[in-house]
Short mmCIF file of C-alpha atoms in Angstrom, two decimals:
data_model
loop_
_atom_site.label_atom_id
_atom_site.label_comp_id
_atom_site.label_asym_id
_atom_site.label_seq_id
_atom_site.Cartn_x
_atom_site.Cartn_y
_atom_site.Cartn_z
CA MET N 3 -9.61 0.49 25.69
CA GLU N 4 -9.21 1.80 22.36
CA LEU N 5 -9.64 5.83 22.71
CA ASN N 6 -11.17 8.40 20.34
CA ARG N 7 -8.41 9.66 17.88
CA ARG N 8 -9.59 13.48 18.91
CA THR N 9 -8.95 12.45 22.74
CA VAL N 10 -5.71 11.27 22.01
CA ILE N 11 -4.07 14.24 20.16
CA ALA N 12 -5.83 16.63 22.84
CA GLY N 13 -4.05 14.58 25.54
CA ALA N 14 -1.28 14.70 23.99
CA ALA N 15 -1.44 18.37 23.22
CA ALA N 16 -1.90 19.34 26.90
CA ALA N 17 0.98 17.32 27.90
CA ALA N 18 3.17 18.88 25.29
CA GLY N 19 5.64 20.17 28.31
CA ALA N 20 6.44 16.80 29.25
CA ALA N 21 9.67 14.81 27.09
CA ALA N 22 9.95 16.51 23.90
CA THR N 23 12.00 14.04 21.31
CA THR N 24 12.96 14.81 17.46
CA THR N 25 10.58 13.72 15.29
CA ALA N 26 11.29 13.49 11.18
CA PHE N 27 9.69 16.70 10.61
CA GLY N 28 12.59 18.21 12.64
CA GLY N 29 10.13 19.60 15.49
CA THR N 30 9.01 17.45 18.51
CA ALA N 31 6.76 14.91 19.78
CA HIS N 32 4.19 17.56 20.51
CA ALA N 33 1.10 17.00 18.96
CA SER N 34 -0.93 19.27 16.67
CA SER N 35 -4.12 18.66 15.20
CA GLY N 36 -3.53 22.16 12.90
CA ARG N 37 -3.72 21.74 9.32
CA GLY N 38 -0.79 23.36 6.98
CA LYS N 39 -0.03 23.54 3.27
CA PRO N 40 2.15 21.14 2.41
CA VAL N 41 5.81 21.97 2.08
CA ARG N 42 8.20 20.74 -0.73
CA SER N 43 12.03 20.38 -0.14
CA LEU N 44 14.64 18.57 -2.43
CA PHE N 45 15.04 15.11 -1.58
CA GLY N 46 17.88 13.99 -4.26
CA ARG N 47 18.75 13.62 -8.00
CA LEU N 48 18.47 10.55 -10.00
CA ALA N 49 21.60 9.65 -12.10
CA ASP N 50 20.46 11.55 -15.23
CA GLY N 51 19.97 14.38 -12.83
CA THR N 52 16.16 14.48 -12.24
CA LYS N 53 15.36 16.42 -9.23
CA VAL N 54 13.20 14.34 -6.91
CA HIS N 55 10.98 16.34 -4.24
CA ARG N 56 9.90 15.34 -0.90
CA TRP N 57 6.32 16.61 0.29
CA SER N 58 5.59 17.37 3.96
CA LEU N 59 1.94 17.37 5.00
CA GLU N 60 0.09 17.24 8.35
CA ASN N 61 -3.56 17.18 9.25
CA GLY N 62 -5.96 15.92 12.09
CA GLY N 63 -2.57 14.55 14.03
CA THR N 64 -1.27 12.55 11.13
CA ARG N 65 2.18 13.47 10.02
CA MET N 66 3.20 12.42 6.31
CA LYS N 67 6.21 12.88 3.89
CA VAL N 68 5.81 11.98 0.35
CA LEU N 69 8.10 11.72 -2.62
CA SER N 70 7.43 12.49 -6.38
CA TYR N 71 9.53 9.28 -6.90
CA GLY N 72 6.96 6.62 -6.98
CA GLY N 73 4.65 8.64 -5.05
CA ILE N 74 6.35 7.07 -1.79
CA VAL N 75 5.02 7.26 1.59
CA GLN N 76 8.79 7.87 2.97
CA SER N 77 7.13 8.16 6.31
CA LEU N 78 3.87 8.30 8.20
CA GLU N 79 3.38 9.57 11.78
CA ILE N 80 0.72 8.69 14.40
CA PRO N 81 0.39 9.26 18.04
CA ASP N 82 0.24 6.15 20.25
CA ARG N 83 -2.30 5.67 23.32
CA ARG N 84 -0.20 8.22 25.25
CA GLY N 85 0.31 10.77 22.37
CA ARG N 86 3.88 9.70 21.52
CA TYR N 87 4.57 10.01 17.87
CA THR N 88 6.71 7.41 16.06
CA ASN N 89 6.89 6.60 11.92
CA VAL N 90 4.89 3.51 11.46
CA SER N 91 5.93 3.10 7.38
CA LEU N 92 9.25 1.11 6.56
CA GLY N 93 11.49 3.60 4.01
CA PHE N 94 14.75 4.62 3.41
CA ASP N 95 16.61 7.83 4.19
CA THR N 96 18.13 8.53 0.32
CA ILE N 97 16.38 8.24 -2.93
CA GLU N 98 19.80 6.44 -3.82
CA GLU N 99 18.69 3.16 -1.64
CA TYR N 100 14.69 3.47 -3.20
CA VAL N 101 16.71 3.12 -6.89
CA ALA N 102 18.73 0.39 -5.62
CA SER N 103 17.19 -2.08 -3.70
CA SER N 104 13.64 -0.98 -2.52
CA PRO N 105 10.91 -3.65 -2.14
CA TYR N 106 8.45 -1.29 -3.06
CA PHE N 107 8.67 0.74 0.03
CA GLY N 108 6.19 3.06 0.20
CA ALA N 109 5.05 3.13 -3.28
CA LEU N 110 2.27 3.61 -5.68
CA ILE N 111 1.89 0.37 -8.01
CA GLY N 112 1.15 0.17 -11.75
CA ARG N 113 0.29 -0.61 -14.16
CA TYR N 114 -0.84 -3.61 -12.89
CA GLY N 115 -0.44 -4.40 -8.99
CA ASN N 116 0.72 -8.20 -7.84
CA ARG N 117 1.42 -10.49 -10.36
CA VAL N 118 0.65 -11.62 -13.94
CA ASP N 119 1.41 -15.12 -14.96
CA GLN N 120 4.56 -15.41 -17.06
CA GLY N 121 3.97 -11.73 -18.07
CA ARG N 122 1.27 -12.62 -20.48
CA PHE N 123 -2.09 -12.01 -21.15
CA THR N 124 -4.57 -11.52 -24.33
CA LEU N 125 -6.88 -8.85 -24.82
CA ASP N 126 -9.66 -8.30 -27.71
CA GLY N 127 -7.64 -11.44 -29.42
CA THR N 128 -4.29 -9.53 -29.51
CA PRO N 129 -1.49 -11.16 -27.20
CA TYR N 130 0.68 -8.87 -25.15
CA GLN N 131 4.07 -9.66 -23.18
CA LEU N 132 4.93 -7.69 -20.32
CA SER N 133 7.94 -6.99 -18.59
CA VAL N 134 8.86 -10.11 -16.61
CA ASN N 135 10.65 -9.32 -12.98
CA ASP N 136 9.81 -11.98 -10.67
CA GLY N 137 10.96 -15.23 -11.92
CA GLU N 138 9.05 -16.28 -15.13
CA ASN N 139 6.30 -13.70 -13.99
CA SER N 140 5.61 -9.75 -14.17
CA LEU N 141 5.11 -8.37 -10.48
CA HIS N 142 4.01 -4.93 -9.67
CA GLY N 143 4.29 -3.35 -13.43
CA GLY N 144 7.26 -4.85 -14.48
CA ALA N 145 11.15 -3.42 -14.05
CA GLN N 146 10.25 -0.15 -14.48
CA GLY N 147 6.77 -0.14 -12.91
CA PHE N 148 4.93 3.19 -11.50
CA ASP N 149 6.96 2.91 -8.21
CA LYS N 150 9.90 4.04 -10.25
CA ARG N 151 8.59 6.41 -12.13
CA VAL N 152 8.66 10.77 -11.32
CA TRP N 153 5.25 12.05 -10.67
CA ASP N 154 3.93 15.32 -10.85
CA VAL N 155 2.93 16.44 -8.03
CA GLU N 156 0.57 19.61 -6.94
CA PRO N 157 -0.14 20.47 -3.20
CA PHE N 158 -3.68 21.51 -2.21
CA THR N 159 -5.49 22.82 0.53
CA ARG N 160 -9.67 22.08 0.54
CA GLY N 161 -11.84 23.26 3.13
CA SER N 162 -10.67 21.29 6.50
CA ASP N 163 -8.27 18.89 4.15
CA VAL N 164 -4.66 19.04 2.69
CA GLY N 165 -2.91 17.05 0.26
CA LEU N 166 -1.42 15.96 -3.07
CA TYR N 167 -2.40 15.64 -6.48
CA LEU N 168 0.14 12.90 -7.78
CA TYR N 169 0.37 12.69 -12.07
CA TYR N 170 1.74 10.21 -14.47
CA THR N 171 1.36 9.24 -18.24
CA SER N 172 2.18 5.91 -18.93
CA VAL N 173 2.62 5.59 -22.82
CA ASP N 174 1.49 2.86 -25.32
CA GLY N 175 3.57 -0.10 -24.93
CA GLU N 176 5.68 0.89 -21.70
CA MET N 177 6.62 -2.33 -20.07
CA GLY N 178 4.45 -3.86 -22.79
CA TYR N 179 1.17 -2.68 -21.36
CA PRO N 180 -1.31 -1.28 -24.59
CA GLY N 181 -2.54 2.32 -24.59
CA THR N 182 -1.39 5.61 -23.19
CA LEU N 183 -2.60 5.50 -19.51
CA ARG N 184 -3.28 9.03 -17.90
CA THR N 185 -3.16 8.40 -13.98
CA LYS N 186 -4.12 10.51 -11.56
CA VAL N 187 -3.81 9.51 -7.92
CA THR N 188 -4.80 11.91 -4.59
CA TYR N 189 -3.41 11.78 -1.52
CA THR N 190 -5.59 13.60 1.37
CA LEU N 191 -5.24 13.90 4.81
CA THR N 192 -8.52 14.70 6.50
CA ARG N 193 -9.25 17.01 9.70
CA ASP N 194 -9.79 13.27 11.24
CA GLY N 195 -6.09 12.44 10.33
CA ASP N 196 -7.37 9.65 7.97
CA TRP N 197 -5.10 8.98 4.83
CA ARG N 198 -7.57 8.95 1.88
CA VAL N 199 -6.29 7.67 -1.62
CA ASP N 200 -8.31 8.30 -4.94
CA TYR N 201 -7.16 6.37 -8.05
CA GLU N 202 -8.27 7.83 -11.51
CA ALA N 203 -6.82 6.43 -15.02
CA THR N 204 -8.15 6.94 -18.69
CA THR N 205 -6.80 5.09 -21.69
CA ASP N 206 -7.07 5.56 -25.23
CA LYS N 207 -6.77 1.65 -26.03
CA ALA N 208 -7.98 -1.10 -24.13
CA THR N 209 -5.60 -1.81 -21.50
CA VAL N 210 -5.68 -3.59 -18.08
CA VAL N 211 -4.91 -1.62 -15.00
CA ASN N 212 -4.70 -2.15 -11.08
CA LEU N 213 -3.24 -0.03 -9.26
CA THR N 214 -2.65 0.01 -5.24
CA SER N 215 -0.05 1.52 -2.50
CA HIS N 216 2.73 -0.60 -1.16
CA VAL N 217 3.33 0.58 2.38
CA TYR N 218 5.02 -1.73 4.94
CA TRP N 219 2.93 -1.00 8.09
CA ASN N 220 4.52 -1.37 11.31
CA LEU N 221 2.06 0.06 14.19
CA ALA N 222 5.13 -0.19 16.97
CA GLY N 223 7.36 2.03 14.61
CA GLU N 224 9.50 0.91 11.72
CA GLY N 225 12.78 -0.78 12.91
CA SER N 226 10.96 -1.97 16.22
CA GLY N 227 11.18 -5.48 15.25
CA SER N 228 8.51 -8.25 14.01
CA ILE N 229 5.05 -7.53 13.39
CA HIS N 230 4.08 -10.75 14.41
CA ASP N 231 2.04 -9.75 17.79
CA HIS N 232 -0.07 -7.52 15.68
CA GLU N 233 -3.36 -8.50 15.84
CA LEU N 234 -5.09 -8.47 12.48
CA SER N 235 -8.90 -9.15 11.20
CA ILE N 236 -9.67 -8.97 7.35
CA ALA N 237 -13.47 -9.39 6.37
CA ALA N 238 -12.97 -12.45 3.70
CA SER N 239 -14.54 -15.92 3.63
CA ARG N 240 -12.26 -17.00 0.82
CA TYR N 241 -8.79 -16.34 -0.63
CA THR N 242 -7.28 -17.09 -3.90
CA PRO N 243 -4.85 -20.28 -3.55
CA VAL N 244 -1.61 -20.18 -5.46
CA ASP N 245 0.97 -22.21 -7.38
CA PRO N 246 4.89 -22.30 -6.43
CA GLY N 247 5.26 -19.20 -8.39
CA LEU N 248 2.79 -17.32 -6.52
CA ILE N 249 0.30 -17.13 -9.54
CA PRO N 250 -3.66 -17.76 -8.14
CA THR N 251 -5.07 -21.12 -9.64
CA GLY N 252 -8.39 -19.62 -9.91
CA GLU N 253 -10.15 -21.30 -6.61
CA LEU N 254 -11.86 -19.40 -4.44
CA ALA N 255 -11.12 -21.22 -1.27
CA ARG N 256 -12.35 -21.14 1.90
CA VAL N 257 -10.46 -19.69 4.83
CA ALA N 258 -12.14 -21.59 7.71
CA ALA N 259 -10.32 -24.18 9.26
CA THR N 260 -6.72 -22.95 7.54
CA PRO N 261 -4.20 -20.42 8.84
CA PHE N 262 -6.24 -17.99 6.49
CA ASP N 263 -8.56 -17.41 8.98
CA PHE N 264 -8.56 -13.89 9.81
CA ARG N 265 -12.33 -13.07 10.32
CA ARG N 266 -11.76 -12.75 13.88
CA ALA N 267 -8.87 -10.62 15.23
CA LYS N 268 -5.76 -12.95 15.60
CA PRO N 269 -1.93 -12.22 15.88
CA VAL N 270 -0.07 -12.08 12.34
CA GLY N 271 2.72 -14.59 13.89
CA ARG N 272 -0.01 -17.12 15.48
CA ASP N 273 -0.15 -19.55 12.75
CA ILE N 274 2.37 -18.22 10.35
CA ARG N 275 4.82 -21.37 10.63
CA THR N 276 1.90 -23.84 10.38
CA ALA N 277 2.98 -26.51 7.72
CA HIS N 278 -0.11 -25.65 5.34
CA GLN N 279 1.32 -25.84 1.71
CA GLN N 280 0.22 -22.16 0.79
CA VAL N 281 1.86 -20.78 3.88
CA LEU N 282 4.99 -22.75 2.71
CA TYR N 283 4.69 -21.46 -1.03
CA GLY N 284 4.55 -17.88 0.29
CA GLN N 285 6.99 -18.26 3.13
CA GLY N 286 4.21 -16.85 4.97
CA PHE N 287 1.20 -14.69 3.87
CA ASP N 288 1.30 -13.58 0.49
CA HIS N 289 -2.23 -14.06 -0.80
CA ASN N 290 -5.07 -12.47 -1.92
CA TRP N 291 -8.13 -12.43 0.19
CA VAL N 292 -11.52 -12.25 -1.74
CA LEU N 293 -13.36 -9.53 0.52
CA ASP N 294 -16.97 -10.62 1.18
CA LYS N 295 -18.30 -7.09 0.35
CA GLY N 296 -17.41 -7.87 -2.87
CA ILE N 297 -16.80 -4.52 -5.54
CA THR N 298 -18.88 -1.68 -3.58
CA ARG N 299 -19.92 1.82 -4.81
CA ARG N 300 -18.24 3.31 -1.44
CA PRO N 301 -15.49 2.55 0.76
CA GLU N 302 -16.59 -0.08 3.56
CA GLN N 303 -14.41 -1.45 6.25
CA VAL N 304 -12.45 -4.61 5.47
CA ALA N 305 -9.35 -4.76 7.71
CA VAL N 306 -8.24 -3.75 11.14
CA LEU N 307 -4.82 -3.94 12.27
CA ARG N 308 -3.82 -3.32 15.94
CA ASP N 309 -0.41 -3.07 18.07
CA PRO N 310 -1.44 -4.09 21.30
CA SER N 311 1.99 -2.59 22.67
CA SER N 312 1.19 1.16 21.69
CA GLY N 313 -2.64 0.72 21.21
CA ARG N 314 -2.11 2.22 17.44
CA THR N 315 -4.90 0.74 15.38
CA LEU N 316 -5.15 1.04 11.36
CA ARG N 317 -8.69 0.60 9.99
CA ILE N 318 -9.03 0.05 6.25
CA ALA N 319 -11.72 0.96 4.01
CA THR N 320 -12.13 0.31 0.23
CA ASN N 321 -14.24 -0.30 -2.67
CA GLU N 322 -12.24 -2.72 -3.90
CA PRO N 323 -12.99 -6.41 -4.15
CA GLY N 324 -9.34 -7.93 -2.79
CA LEU N 325 -7.11 -7.35 -0.32
CA GLN N 326 -3.18 -8.66 -0.64
CA PHE N 327 -1.90 -9.47 2.66
CA TYR N 328 1.67 -9.78 2.72
CA SER N 329 3.85 -10.27 5.82
CA GLY N 330 7.11 -9.10 5.01
CA ASN N 331 8.30 -12.81 4.33
CA PHE N 332 11.46 -11.66 2.00
CA LEU N 333 13.19 -9.00 3.97
CA ASP N 334 16.25 -10.39 4.31
CA GLY N 335 18.40 -7.93 6.93
CA THR N 336 20.16 -6.51 4.09
CA LEU N 337 18.43 -3.30 4.13
CA VAL N 338 18.65 -0.32 6.26
CA GLY N 339 15.51 1.72 7.57
CA THR N 340 15.09 5.53 8.40
CA GLY N 341 15.60 4.77 12.13
CA GLY N 342 19.04 3.25 11.46
CA ARG N 343 18.05 -0.46 11.84
CA VAL N 344 18.27 -3.32 9.69
CA TYR N 345 14.73 -4.71 8.36
CA ARG N 346 14.22 -8.65 8.58
CA GLN N 347 11.64 -11.10 7.78
CA GLY N 348 8.37 -9.85 9.23
CA ASP N 349 9.42 -6.36 10.48
CA GLY N 350 6.65 -4.75 8.08
CA LEU N 351 3.60 -6.14 6.80
CA CYS N 352 1.73 -4.66 3.66
CA LEU N 353 -2.49 -4.64 3.39
CA GLU N 354 -2.66 -3.55 -0.51
CA THR N 355 -6.29 -2.95 -1.63
CA GLN N 356 -6.84 -4.33 -5.23
CA HIS N 357 -8.50 -6.65 -8.07
CA PHE N 358 -7.14 -10.07 -7.76
CA PRO N 359 -3.74 -11.01 -9.18
CA ASP N 360 -3.26 -12.44 -12.88
CA SER N 361 -7.06 -11.10 -13.76
CA PRO N 362 -6.43 -10.70 -17.04
CA ASN N 363 -5.79 -14.67 -17.31
CA GLN N 364 -8.67 -15.44 -15.17
CA PRO N 365 -12.22 -14.99 -16.79
CA SER N 366 -13.73 -15.73 -13.44
CA PHE N 367 -11.96 -12.84 -11.57
CA PRO N 368 -13.63 -9.30 -11.34
CA SER N 369 -12.13 -7.65 -14.57
CA THR N 370 -9.54 -5.18 -15.04
CA VAL N 371 -10.16 -4.14 -18.33
CA LEU N 372 -10.57 -0.46 -18.99
CA ARG N 373 -11.68 1.04 -22.37
CA PRO N 374 -11.48 3.98 -24.00
CA GLY N 375 -14.46 6.49 -22.66
CA GLN N 376 -14.39 4.85 -19.25
CA THR N 377 -12.64 6.25 -16.26
CA TYR N 378 -11.09 3.82 -13.70
CA ARG N 379 -11.87 4.84 -10.00
CA THR N 380 -11.07 3.57 -6.78
CA THR N 381 -10.73 4.41 -3.29
CA THR N 382 -9.17 3.29 0.06
CA VAL N 383 -8.98 5.16 3.30
CA HIS N 384 -6.86 4.43 5.94
CA SER N 385 -7.87 5.66 9.69
CA PHE N 386 -5.85 5.63 12.51
CA GLY N 387 -6.31 5.56 16.20
CA ALA N 388 -5.12 4.32 19.57
#
């Protein structure tokens, strides 16, 4: 039985005298639905001396730590069915680890989330060559995408909400993209403990934009092992098949009678070893699902993830047309997370709300072109329960 979020938090608070374990917030596992002003601390420095700060914020029973480097969600703590907190987001303890080897743990992704074929596209008759960093393709904005930039961060409290405004200006030509793009991303923790992400951007020259978040989820707790027993549903009847380089072929294929059918909740690992060519290309799931709802004015629920062992659930609502489900296939046991445990294949998964991969080269896909005078706006809401 899934309990109401407020019931879980209230139950945990009532049991505050029970076992008290240390959390990433330096306190105890006792729950609190209170709201406090975001707190800033120094997380580290980049090689050139630039300071990287960490912001800690809490509301509605959700606790989050965010870095100014890459807008990274370093940790996100939510309670299980018994009110016990754990961090459900994969990440590192030091800025040096994020700089050296992070596979986009918790980061803001831009200018273009996902892949662009050979890093090339033509817009209004002008060809552009992007930074290539994934074989012959451009991935997540190139070698120095938004995930590797230091963002300006401003905290806010607004009514019953708390959050952060994150700002970054990408100059014309950065990573090969045209136009100076001014980006604002708002992280909000609501009174109910939802994490809402609002993306905005404007440009002074026609460009392409596809912003997303790259949190690796493990609802049993980061470092606890495989997510293959997590149950996932995705409201999508089609997906975009890929070639061996994981570039969409342009087809919108039906998920029916394939491993890609998550219209009804099933364990992530049920079909992950099926000898299906698309699964072989991705070494698991690393594909874009075409959401049945399409582009909507308001966020609509598109996916539900549940960990049966803890009872924790994640519900995702968005106004975007696509969802990239990545099952952590390339985690290889060489990275040590915040809990001091090694991350291996399948120890976390990503659910990236977005427009489709390689849309600048696929005229039949929803457009990702942004022009002067227009404002790019998308919203994704993450709701937690147990």
